[in-house]
Amino acid sequence: MALAAALGASGTLAGRRTARLLALVRAAKPTDRSGDEAIRARNELVVVLGQRKLLQRFWPGLMHAFVFWGFLVLAPTILIAMIGIVDRGQTLPWLGSQGWYAAMVDLFCVLVLAGVASAFYVRKVVRPKRFEGSHKGEADLILALIATIVVSLLLWHATRIALGLNEWPAAWSPLSRLLSHLFARDETTRVLERVFVWIHVGTILAFLAYLPRSKHLHIATAALNVWFGRTAARGRLEPLRFEPSEGEREEDLRFGAGSAAELTWKEVLDAFSCTECGRCQDACPANQTGKLLSPKLVIMGLRDQLFDTSEGAREAALVPGAVPEESVWDCVTCGACVQACPVSIEHIDHIVDLRRHLVMVESRFPSEAEPMLRDVERSGNPWGHQQAQRADWAAGLGVRVLEPGEAAPEYLYWVGCASSFDERARATAQATARLLTAAGVDFAILGPRESCTGDPARRMGNEYVFQALAEQNVQTLSGAGVRKIIANCPHCFNTLANEYPDFGGNYEVVHHSELLARLVAEGRLVPARDEALTVTYHDSCYLARHNDVLEAPRALVGALGTPLPMARSGRETFCCGAGGAHMWMEERGRPINEERVREAAQTGAGTLAVACPYCTVMLDDGVQSSGQALRVADVATLLEEGLLRAQSEAQASRQASG
Ligand code: SF4
Ligand code: SF4
């Protein structure tokens, strides 16, 4: 009777709150996360069951994994204990009397306690910065509840062994048996047996009632959030629709997120799932260089706003109500937070949606970005140069400009605005063109018919301008019969490969480092290696983290000199500071590019290799402002030098032998 009452009370409290959470999800805006079930099932196995993302930081990850795996193993003990409350002589059929299961219960009780103790130690003694702003008191309470559940279970088992009530062979549970020596076979132990089982079940029911209101809501939602996470093309932003498509309601349209009512259901689920672990904040280059932005606080702010039941809260402005405006503009869309998050929260979507509302609905954005947005819209490039000057970089190189009506080449070389107009980045385009010519690749450029892909406008929040450019470029490319594209800019690469398919543009896109590495591997380009050339390679976020291009640039560096890797490289790379339209924005706090240049200098390399025109400009600026003795060069430039080296060596050896 008492158990039924406790179950009823806990179920009612949890049910009421769960109904409210479900109502929030149902009222949210639509987003399509269907398909790819095989990938989603794999993510459940690897990210949820395997705790892979948590184990990126091995020791804290392992401690969390002990608690998580422990709860899976210990889950049936809830039923066993409830049966024990009703009738102390009964247990769960089969499982309740298995020795091996009793052994696992003992083992996982110890592991869960180790996990809880280590979490307390980290929170109370180590106090890492990543917990700043998290609900610390609530975390302590939850750790205490978990410890109570586990300790009461062990003591319940111990009293049952002492009373001879254990249905399993006691030898299988050495810890419980050891603890049983604390108890005599008497009336006091009979009372204590009842006390411990009630503490165990009562704490679980209290936890159940509290869970949907707490930060540990992630226990219930994280697996769902991982299931609905992105399955491919991590660098893709979901397009906004400005007209309702067939079957869509006018009220489902949105222009980003201005209020909690405009979040998509995935964004709502993201907010429910945050564990406040701060791993995103720790990885964030903006936060690490003293900016206001904390991706954790962005998600927590949105969750607080969603949970606010006061009148008008659902329609209240998210910026600055839930998220400070400065934070919204601090983001460089590098994706480090998304990669670090153990529950697959997609922070970039949230931040870009906030920007979309500010830019398109309120016309609010940093004033210094205004010329960029204007020039992209009016001139087709963020530098505001004449489109007629787009192919000036190729003067004298014999590069074919694809004219309307001409047959498409095998590869269309998409040069991008930076490599067309910025003096330092132009060197990359020139080296790439010479290398492709030397290797006999059939390629051409669009010249004045190439426009900005729209990436900076889109990341800034101006989806209108992006979509207009995307449609125009897709028309030009598809109209010219283009099938394969070479891009030397990772931002163009990401947009052409991952975002233009949403506008009907489906092309095979390669990054120039991939094609050049292939040409070297095939012997069509034969550079000479220089052992004395020490090179540290900087991974561009849009190449490595968003698009998994890791090996090709490394293969080139390895073919040219001695690679000296930086501490943070590959998918763990640290941004140059240019992404998310930051190439055109003022930077607050310490400059991100100087931070990265310092890290590069620590390797002792003389050359800082890059594979992105934005990185070229940002890191070269960083070298100059921080006074480091480093030369910044694109891998194409370095490869061309390797070819020239090979030619001079061949000439020298001919002279020596002749
Ligand atoms: S995308 Fe990069 S800059 Fe933006 S919040 Fe995430 S980690 Fe920070
Ligand atoms: S967003 Fe993800 S990484 Fe950041 S605090 Fe929340 S759970 Fe942790």
PDB file of C-alpha atoms in Angstrom, residues 265-414:
ATOM      1  CA  TRP A 265      12.081  20.822 -31.834  1.00  0.00           C
ATOM      2  CA  LYS A 266      15.708  19.684 -32.163  1.00  0.00           C
ATOM      3  CA  GLU A 267      16.856  22.937 -30.587  1.00  0.00           C
ATOM      4  CA  VAL A 268      14.363  22.380 -27.749  1.00  0.00           C
ATOM      5  CA  LEU A 269      15.645  18.825 -27.294  1.00  0.00           C
ATOM      6  CA  ASP A 270      19.222  20.178 -27.300  1.00  0.00           C
ATOM      7  CA  ALA A 271      18.313  22.548 -24.479  1.00  0.00           C
ATOM      8  CA  PHE A 272      16.741  19.714 -22.450  1.00  0.00           C
ATOM      9  CA  SER A 273      19.846  17.563 -22.938  1.00  0.00           C
ATOM     10  CA  CYS A 274      22.627  19.852 -21.697  1.00  0.00           C
ATOM     11  CA  THR A 275      24.490  18.284 -18.762  1.00  0.00           C
ATOM     12  CA  GLU A 276      26.273  21.582 -17.968  1.00  0.00           C
ATOM     13  CA  CYS A 277      29.585  19.719 -18.185  1.00  0.00           C
ATOM     14  CA  GLY A 278      31.303  22.725 -19.805  1.00  0.00           C
ATOM     15  CA  ARG A 279      33.292  20.655 -22.308  1.00  0.00           C
ATOM     16  CA  CYS A 280      32.020  22.951 -25.092  1.00  0.00           C
ATOM     17  CA  GLN A 281      33.151  26.029 -23.189  1.00  0.00           C
ATOM     18  CA  ASP A 282      36.591  24.527 -22.650  1.00  0.00           C
ATOM     19  CA  ALA A 283      37.005  23.884 -26.367  1.00  0.00           C
ATOM     20  CA  CYS A 284      35.650  27.252 -27.526  1.00  0.00           C
ATOM     21  CA  PRO A 285      38.363  29.527 -28.996  1.00  0.00           C
ATOM     22  CA  ALA A 286      36.260  32.613 -28.293  1.00  0.00           C
ATOM     23  CA  ASN A 287      35.868  31.688 -24.626  1.00  0.00           C
ATOM     24  CA  GLN A 288      39.510  30.648 -24.360  1.00  0.00           C
ATOM     25  CA  THR A 289      40.633  34.074 -25.557  1.00  0.00           C
ATOM     26  CA  GLY A 290      38.578  36.031 -23.062  1.00  0.00           C
ATOM     27  CA  LYS A 291      35.414  36.723 -25.013  1.00  0.00           C
ATOM     28  CA  LEU A 292      32.011  36.705 -23.367  1.00  0.00           C
ATOM     29  CA  LEU A 293      30.733  33.734 -25.391  1.00  0.00           C
ATOM     30  CA  SER A 294      30.268  30.432 -23.609  1.00  0.00           C
ATOM     31  CA  PRO A 295      28.428  27.858 -25.726  1.00  0.00           C
ATOM     32  CA  LYS A 296      27.324  26.184 -22.493  1.00  0.00           C
ATOM     33  CA  LEU A 297      25.725  29.366 -21.196  1.00  0.00           C
ATOM     34  CA  VAL A 298      24.006  29.914 -24.553  1.00  0.00           C
ATOM     35  CA  ILE A 299      22.289  26.526 -24.259  1.00  0.00           C
ATOM     36  CA  MET A 300      21.536  27.004 -20.560  1.00  0.00           C
ATOM     37  CA  GLY A 301      20.095  30.464 -21.289  1.00  0.00           C
ATOM     38  CA  LEU A 302      17.781  29.041 -23.940  1.00  0.00           C
ATOM     39  CA  ARG A 303      16.688  26.272 -21.561  1.00  0.00           C
ATOM     40  CA  ASP A 304      15.928  28.759 -18.780  1.00  0.00           C
ATOM     41  CA  GLN A 305      13.817  30.750 -21.219  1.00  0.00           C
ATOM     42  CA  LEU A 306      11.971  27.617 -22.388  1.00  0.00           C
ATOM     43  CA  PHE A 307      11.232  26.640 -18.779  1.00  0.00           C
ATOM     44  CA  ASP A 308      10.057  30.112 -17.807  1.00  0.00           C
ATOM     45  CA  THR A 309       6.308  29.851 -17.255  1.00  0.00           C
ATOM     46  CA  SER A 310       5.690  33.525 -16.534  1.00  0.00           C
ATOM     47  CA  GLU A 311       3.343  35.415 -18.826  1.00  0.00           C
ATOM     48  CA  GLY A 312       4.874  36.431 -22.156  1.00  0.00           C
ATOM     49  CA  ALA A 313       8.078  34.415 -21.578  1.00  0.00           C
ATOM     50  CA  ARG A 314       7.603  32.321 -24.704  1.00  0.00           C
ATOM     51  CA  GLU A 315       7.458  35.407 -26.905  1.00  0.00           C
ATOM     52  CA  ALA A 316      10.134  37.402 -25.048  1.00  0.00           C
ATOM     53  CA  ALA A 317      13.311  38.310 -26.955  1.00  0.00           C
ATOM     54  CA  LEU A 318      16.013  35.640 -26.578  1.00  0.00           C
ATOM     55  CA  VAL A 319      18.668  38.314 -27.163  1.00  0.00           C
ATOM     56  CA  PRO A 320      19.560  39.823 -24.762  1.00  0.00           C
ATOM     57  CA  GLY A 321      17.032  38.147 -22.412  1.00  0.00           C
ATOM     58  CA  ALA A 322      18.508  34.638 -22.534  1.00  0.00           C
ATOM     59  CA  VAL A 323      21.776  35.226 -24.431  1.00  0.00           C
ATOM     60  CA  PRO A 324      23.873  38.417 -24.348  1.00  0.00           C
ATOM     61  CA  GLU A 325      24.129  39.991 -27.794  1.00  0.00           C
ATOM     62  CA  GLU A 326      27.927  40.151 -27.618  1.00  0.00           C
ATOM     63  CA  SER A 327      28.059  36.344 -27.275  1.00  0.00           C
ATOM     64  CA  VAL A 328      26.021  35.888 -30.421  1.00  0.00           C
ATOM     65  CA  TRP A 329      28.627  37.765 -32.483  1.00  0.00           C
ATOM     66  CA  ASP A 330      31.680  36.236 -30.759  1.00  0.00           C
ATOM     67  CA  CYS A 331      31.213  32.826 -32.410  1.00  0.00           C
ATOM     68  CA  VAL A 332      33.578  31.808 -35.226  1.00  0.00           C
ATOM     69  CA  THR A 333      31.417  28.740 -36.123  1.00  0.00           C
ATOM     70  CA  CYS A 334      34.466  26.511 -35.691  1.00  0.00           C
ATOM     71  CA  GLY A 335      32.443  23.536 -34.409  1.00  0.00           C
ATOM     72  CA  ALA A 336      34.786  22.734 -31.499  1.00  0.00           C
ATOM     73  CA  CYS A 337      31.808  22.874 -29.124  1.00  0.00           C
ATOM     74  CA  VAL A 338      29.707  20.528 -31.239  1.00  0.00           C
ATOM     75  CA  GLN A 339      32.552  18.059 -31.427  1.00  0.00           C
ATOM     76  CA  ALA A 340      33.198  18.190 -27.674  1.00  0.00           C
ATOM     77  CA  CYS A 341      29.576  17.891 -26.569  1.00  0.00           C
ATOM     78  CA  PRO A 342      28.877  14.388 -25.234  1.00  0.00           C
ATOM     79  CA  VAL A 343      25.148  14.617 -25.971  1.00  0.00           C
ATOM     80  CA  SER A 344      25.336  15.908 -29.571  1.00  0.00           C
ATOM     81  CA  ILE A 345      24.092  19.441 -28.982  1.00  0.00           C
ATOM     82  CA  GLU A 346      24.452  21.556 -32.142  1.00  0.00           C
ATOM     83  CA  HIS A 347      25.453  24.979 -30.827  1.00  0.00           C
ATOM     84  CA  ILE A 348      26.162  26.510 -34.239  1.00  0.00           C
ATOM     85  CA  ASP A 349      22.532  26.042 -35.306  1.00  0.00           C
ATOM     86  CA  HIS A 350      21.392  27.917 -32.205  1.00  0.00           C
ATOM     87  CA  ILE A 351      23.844  30.775 -32.629  1.00  0.00           C
ATOM     88  CA  VAL A 352      23.190  31.180 -36.361  1.00  0.00           C
ATOM     89  CA  ASP A 353      19.435  31.122 -35.707  1.00  0.00           C
ATOM     90  CA  LEU A 354      19.850  33.932 -33.167  1.00  0.00           C
ATOM     91  CA  ARG A 355      21.917  35.856 -35.720  1.00  0.00           C
ATOM     92  CA  ARG A 356      19.328  35.257 -38.456  1.00  0.00           C
ATOM     93  CA  HIS A 357      16.619  36.846 -36.363  1.00  0.00           C
ATOM     94  CA  LEU A 358      18.791  39.805 -35.376  1.00  0.00           C
ATOM     95  CA  VAL A 359      19.959  40.449 -38.950  1.00  0.00           C
ATOM     96  CA  MET A 360      16.829  39.737 -40.965  1.00  0.00           C
ATOM     97  CA  VAL A 361      14.077  40.804 -38.568  1.00  0.00           C
ATOM     98  CA  GLU A 362      15.721  43.482 -36.455  1.00  0.00           C
ATOM     99  CA  SER A 363      18.565  44.677 -38.735  1.00  0.00           C
ATOM    100  CA  ARG A 364      20.906  44.427 -35.753  1.00  0.00           C
ATOM    101  CA  PHE A 365      24.528  43.379 -36.306  1.00  0.00           C
ATOM    102  CA  PRO A 366      28.022  44.756 -35.608  1.00  0.00           C
ATOM    103  CA  SER A 367      28.431  47.910 -37.649  1.00  0.00           C
ATOM    104  CA  GLU A 368      31.849  46.869 -38.981  1.00  0.00           C
ATOM    105  CA  ALA A 369      30.212  43.913 -40.794  1.00  0.00           C
ATOM    106  CA  GLU A 370      27.871  46.210 -42.694  1.00  0.00           C
ATOM    107  CA  PRO A 371      30.265  46.884 -45.636  1.00  0.00           C
ATOM    108  CA  MET A 372      30.830  43.131 -46.045  1.00  0.00           C
ATOM    109  CA  LEU A 373      27.105  42.385 -46.204  1.00  0.00           C
ATOM    110  CA  ARG A 374      26.539  45.279 -48.585  1.00  0.00           C
ATOM    111  CA  ASP A 375      29.443  44.325 -50.872  1.00  0.00           C
ATOM    112  CA  VAL A 376      28.494  40.655 -51.018  1.00  0.00           C
ATOM    113  CA  GLU A 377      24.992  41.662 -52.040  1.00  0.00           C
ATOM    114  CA  ARG A 378      25.918  44.401 -54.500  1.00  0.00           C
ATOM    115  CA  SER A 379      29.327  43.404 -55.865  1.00  0.00           C
ATOM    116  CA  GLY A 380      29.226  39.617 -55.446  1.00  0.00           C
ATOM    117  CA  ASN A 381      32.280  39.613 -53.167  1.00  0.00           C
ATOM    118  CA  PRO A 382      33.011  40.856 -49.625  1.00  0.00           C
ATOM    119  CA  TRP A 383      35.927  43.023 -50.793  1.00  0.00           C
ATOM    120  CA  GLY A 384      33.644  45.207 -52.912  1.00  0.00           C
ATOM    121  CA  HIS A 385      35.885  44.849 -55.977  1.00  0.00           C
ATOM    122  CA  GLN A 386      34.579  44.839 -59.528  1.00  0.00           C
ATOM    123  CA  GLN A 387      33.613  41.369 -60.673  1.00  0.00           C
ATOM    124  CA  ALA A 388      35.484  42.160 -63.912  1.00  0.00           C
ATOM    125  CA  GLN A 389      38.718  42.039 -61.865  1.00  0.00           C
ATOM    126  CA  ARG A 390      38.056  38.514 -60.579  1.00  0.00           C
ATOM    127  CA  ALA A 391      40.495  36.772 -62.909  1.00  0.00           C
ATOM    128  CA  ASP A 392      43.244  39.435 -62.627  1.00  0.00           C
ATOM    129  CA  TRP A 393      45.264  37.088 -60.399  1.00  0.00           C
ATOM    130  CA  ALA A 394      45.613  34.698 -63.371  1.00  0.00           C
ATOM    131  CA  ALA A 395      47.132  37.242 -65.763  1.00  0.00           C
ATOM    132  CA  GLY A 396      49.905  35.622 -67.786  1.00  0.00           C
ATOM    133  CA  LEU A 397      49.244  32.115 -66.426  1.00  0.00           C
ATOM    134  CA  GLY A 398      47.327  30.871 -69.462  1.00  0.00           C
ATOM    135  CA  VAL A 399      44.348  29.803 -67.348  1.00  0.00           C
ATOM    136  CA  ARG A 400      41.222  29.106 -69.398  1.00  0.00           C
ATOM    137  CA  VAL A 401      38.189  31.203 -68.463  1.00  0.00           C
ATOM    138  CA  LEU A 402      35.039  29.228 -69.185  1.00  0.00           C
ATOM    139  CA  GLU A 403      32.830  31.343 -71.419  1.00  0.00           C
ATOM    140  CA  PRO A 404      29.064  30.780 -71.772  1.00  0.00           C
ATOM    141  CA  GLY A 405      28.300  28.069 -74.304  1.00  0.00           C
ATOM    142  CA  GLU A 406      31.758  26.446 -74.114  1.00  0.00           C
ATOM    143  CA  ALA A 407      32.220  22.795 -73.170  1.00  0.00           C
ATOM    144  CA  ALA A 408      32.928  22.305 -69.463  1.00  0.00           C
ATOM    145  CA  PRO A 409      36.419  21.133 -68.477  1.00  0.00           C
ATOM    146  CA  GLU A 410      36.953  18.048 -66.322  1.00  0.00           C
ATOM    147  CA  TYR A 411      37.406  20.335 -63.302  1.00  0.00           C
ATOM    148  CA  LEU A 412      36.027  23.779 -62.649  1.00  0.00           C
ATOM    149  CA  TYR A 413      38.508  25.580 -60.389  1.00  0.00           C
ATOM    150  CA  TRP A 414      36.388  27.612 -57.936  1.00  0.00           C
TER     151      TRP A 414
END
